[in-house]
C-alpha positions as a Python dict, from the first residue, in 0.01 Angstrom:
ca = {
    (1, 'X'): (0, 0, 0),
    (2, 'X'): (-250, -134, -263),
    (3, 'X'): (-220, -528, -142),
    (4, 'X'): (-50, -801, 40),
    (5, 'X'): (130, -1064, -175),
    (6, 'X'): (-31, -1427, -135),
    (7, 'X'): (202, -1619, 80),
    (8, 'X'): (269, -1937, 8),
    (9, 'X'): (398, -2234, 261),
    (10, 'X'): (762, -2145, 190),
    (11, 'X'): (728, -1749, 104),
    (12, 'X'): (913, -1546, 413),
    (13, 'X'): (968, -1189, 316),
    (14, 'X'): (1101, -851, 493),
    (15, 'X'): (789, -661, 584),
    (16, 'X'): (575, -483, 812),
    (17, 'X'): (504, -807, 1015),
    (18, 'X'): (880, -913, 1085),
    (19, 'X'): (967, -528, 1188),
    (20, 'X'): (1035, -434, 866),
    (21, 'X'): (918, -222, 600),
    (22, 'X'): (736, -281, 216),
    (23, 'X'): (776, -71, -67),
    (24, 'X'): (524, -124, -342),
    (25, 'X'): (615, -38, -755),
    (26, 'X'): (536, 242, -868),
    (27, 'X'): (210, 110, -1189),
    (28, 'X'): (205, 334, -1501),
    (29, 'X'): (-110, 281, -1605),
    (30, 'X'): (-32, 221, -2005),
    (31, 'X'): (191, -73, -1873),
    (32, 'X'): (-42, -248, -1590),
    (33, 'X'): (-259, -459, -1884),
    (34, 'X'): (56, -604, -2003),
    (35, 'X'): (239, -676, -1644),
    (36, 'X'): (-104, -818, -1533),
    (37, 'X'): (-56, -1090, -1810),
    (38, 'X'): (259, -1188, -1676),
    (39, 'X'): (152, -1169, -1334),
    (40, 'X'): (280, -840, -1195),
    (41, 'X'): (61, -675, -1035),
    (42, 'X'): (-11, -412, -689),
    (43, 'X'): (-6, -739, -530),
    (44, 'X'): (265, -961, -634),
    (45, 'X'): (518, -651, -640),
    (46, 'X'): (716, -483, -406),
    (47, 'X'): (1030, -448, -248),
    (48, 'X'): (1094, -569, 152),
    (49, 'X'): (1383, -486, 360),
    (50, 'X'): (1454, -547, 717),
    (51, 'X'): (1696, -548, 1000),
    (52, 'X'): (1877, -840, 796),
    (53, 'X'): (1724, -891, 433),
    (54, 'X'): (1671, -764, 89),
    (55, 'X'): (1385, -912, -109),
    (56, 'X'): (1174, -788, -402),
    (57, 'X'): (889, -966, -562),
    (58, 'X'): (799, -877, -932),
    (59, 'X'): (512, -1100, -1000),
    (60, 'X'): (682, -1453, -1054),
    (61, 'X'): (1056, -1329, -1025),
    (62, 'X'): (1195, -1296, -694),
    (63, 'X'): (1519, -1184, -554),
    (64, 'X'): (1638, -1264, -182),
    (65, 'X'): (2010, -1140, -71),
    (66, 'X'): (2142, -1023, 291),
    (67, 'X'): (2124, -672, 353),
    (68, 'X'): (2487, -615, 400),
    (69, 'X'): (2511, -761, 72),
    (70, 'X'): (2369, -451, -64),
    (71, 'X'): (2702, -185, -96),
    (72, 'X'): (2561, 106, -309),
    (73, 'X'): (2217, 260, -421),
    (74, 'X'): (2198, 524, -728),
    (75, 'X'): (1890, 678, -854),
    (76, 'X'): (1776, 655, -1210),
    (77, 'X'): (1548, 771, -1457),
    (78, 'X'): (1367, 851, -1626),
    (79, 'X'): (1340, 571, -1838),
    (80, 'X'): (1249, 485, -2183),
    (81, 'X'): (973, 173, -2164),
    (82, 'X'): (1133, -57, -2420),
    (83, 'X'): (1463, -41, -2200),
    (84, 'X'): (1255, -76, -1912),
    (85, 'X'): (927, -228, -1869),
    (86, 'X'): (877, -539, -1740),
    (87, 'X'): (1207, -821, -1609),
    (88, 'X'): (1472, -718, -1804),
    (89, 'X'): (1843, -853, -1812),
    (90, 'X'): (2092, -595, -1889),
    (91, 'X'): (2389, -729, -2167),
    (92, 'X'): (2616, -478, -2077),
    (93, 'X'): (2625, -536, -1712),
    (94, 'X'): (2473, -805, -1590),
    (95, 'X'): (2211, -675, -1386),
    (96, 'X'): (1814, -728, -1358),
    (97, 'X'): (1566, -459, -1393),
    (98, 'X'): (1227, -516, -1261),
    (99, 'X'): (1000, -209, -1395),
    (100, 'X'): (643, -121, -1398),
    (101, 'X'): (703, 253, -1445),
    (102, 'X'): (936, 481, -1661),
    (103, 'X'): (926, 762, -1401),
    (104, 'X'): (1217, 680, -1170),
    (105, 'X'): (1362, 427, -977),
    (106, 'X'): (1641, 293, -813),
    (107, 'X'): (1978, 58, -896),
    (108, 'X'): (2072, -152, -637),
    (109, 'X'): (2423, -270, -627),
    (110, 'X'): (2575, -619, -459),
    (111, 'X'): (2881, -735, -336),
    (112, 'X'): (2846, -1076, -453),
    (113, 'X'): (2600, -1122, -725),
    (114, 'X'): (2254, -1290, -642),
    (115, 'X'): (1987, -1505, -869),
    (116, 'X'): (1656, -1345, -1005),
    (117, 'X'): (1583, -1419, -1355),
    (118, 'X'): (1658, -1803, -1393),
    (119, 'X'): (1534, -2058, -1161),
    (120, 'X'): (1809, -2290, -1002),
    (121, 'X'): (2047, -1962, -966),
    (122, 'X'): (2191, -2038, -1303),
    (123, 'X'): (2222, -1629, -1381),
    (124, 'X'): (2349, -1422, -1120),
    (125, 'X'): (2315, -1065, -1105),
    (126, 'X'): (2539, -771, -1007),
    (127, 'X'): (2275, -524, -934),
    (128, 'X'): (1906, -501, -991),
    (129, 'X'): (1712, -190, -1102),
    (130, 'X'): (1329, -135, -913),
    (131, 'X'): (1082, 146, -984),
    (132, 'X'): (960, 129, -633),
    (133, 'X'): (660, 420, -618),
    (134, 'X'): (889, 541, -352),
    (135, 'X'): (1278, 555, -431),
    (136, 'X'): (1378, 805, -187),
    (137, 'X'): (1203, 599, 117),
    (138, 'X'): (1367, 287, -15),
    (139, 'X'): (1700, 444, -63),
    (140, 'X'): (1686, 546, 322),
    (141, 'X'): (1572, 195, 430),
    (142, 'X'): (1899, 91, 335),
    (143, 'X'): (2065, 322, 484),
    (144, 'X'): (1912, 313, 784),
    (145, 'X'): (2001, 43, 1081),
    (146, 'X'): (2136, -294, 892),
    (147, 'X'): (2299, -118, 580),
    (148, 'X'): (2591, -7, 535),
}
């Protein structure tokens, strides 16, 4: 891991403290200039899960949902950056796609759709895409004890 996020008063998150585990983005480094300005960085991004929570921080966008919300995980990519890079709301499905690499990543599917992009829940998502640096390890952390 290349940081821990800043935690603020009212910031709880899955992670290696609460018996959980961290997964940090995987940074391509043409793209980490231009997700620095917005605030995405090492340390502001990464996904947590534990026995009972989802939540992924992509520098000021954040998405919290119960982990038995979660009902299906499917690998993607590669990707092409200006489909990908950066928080990104898809218009033919719904879903958010937090990206800081076109490598690979992984789409995470809900049951009942969760805010991410809009403060206030105003826009709720289906699904959100993350280019965690490991998908593999993520995809078994949700399949593990707590998923489905």
């Amino acid at each position: 891991m290349t940081g821990e996020p800043r935690r603020g008063r009212a910031e709880r998150h899955p992670g290696p403290g609460r018996g959980g585990q961290r997964f940090a983005f995987r940074f391509d480094p043409a793209f980490r200039p231009a997700l620095a300005l917005l605030g995405v960085r090492p340390a502001t991004a990464w996904v947590g899960v534990d026995g009972d929570e989802l939540a992924v921080r992509f520098g000021p966008w954040r998405l919290r949902t119960a982990r038995r919300n979660v009902v299906g995980v499917t690998p993607g990519g590669p990707y092409r950056w200006w489909r990908a890079i950066g928080a990104r709301l898809s218009l033919v499905d719904g879903g958010v796609t937090f990206a800081s690499s076109t490598a690979a990543g992984l789409c995470l599917r809900f049951a009942r759709p969760v805010p991410a992009l809009l403060p206030g829940g105003w826009l709720r998502h289906p699904g959100v895409t993350v280019t965690v640096a490991d998908p593999d390890a993520l995809a078994g952390a949700l399949a593990g004890p707590g998923g489905d």
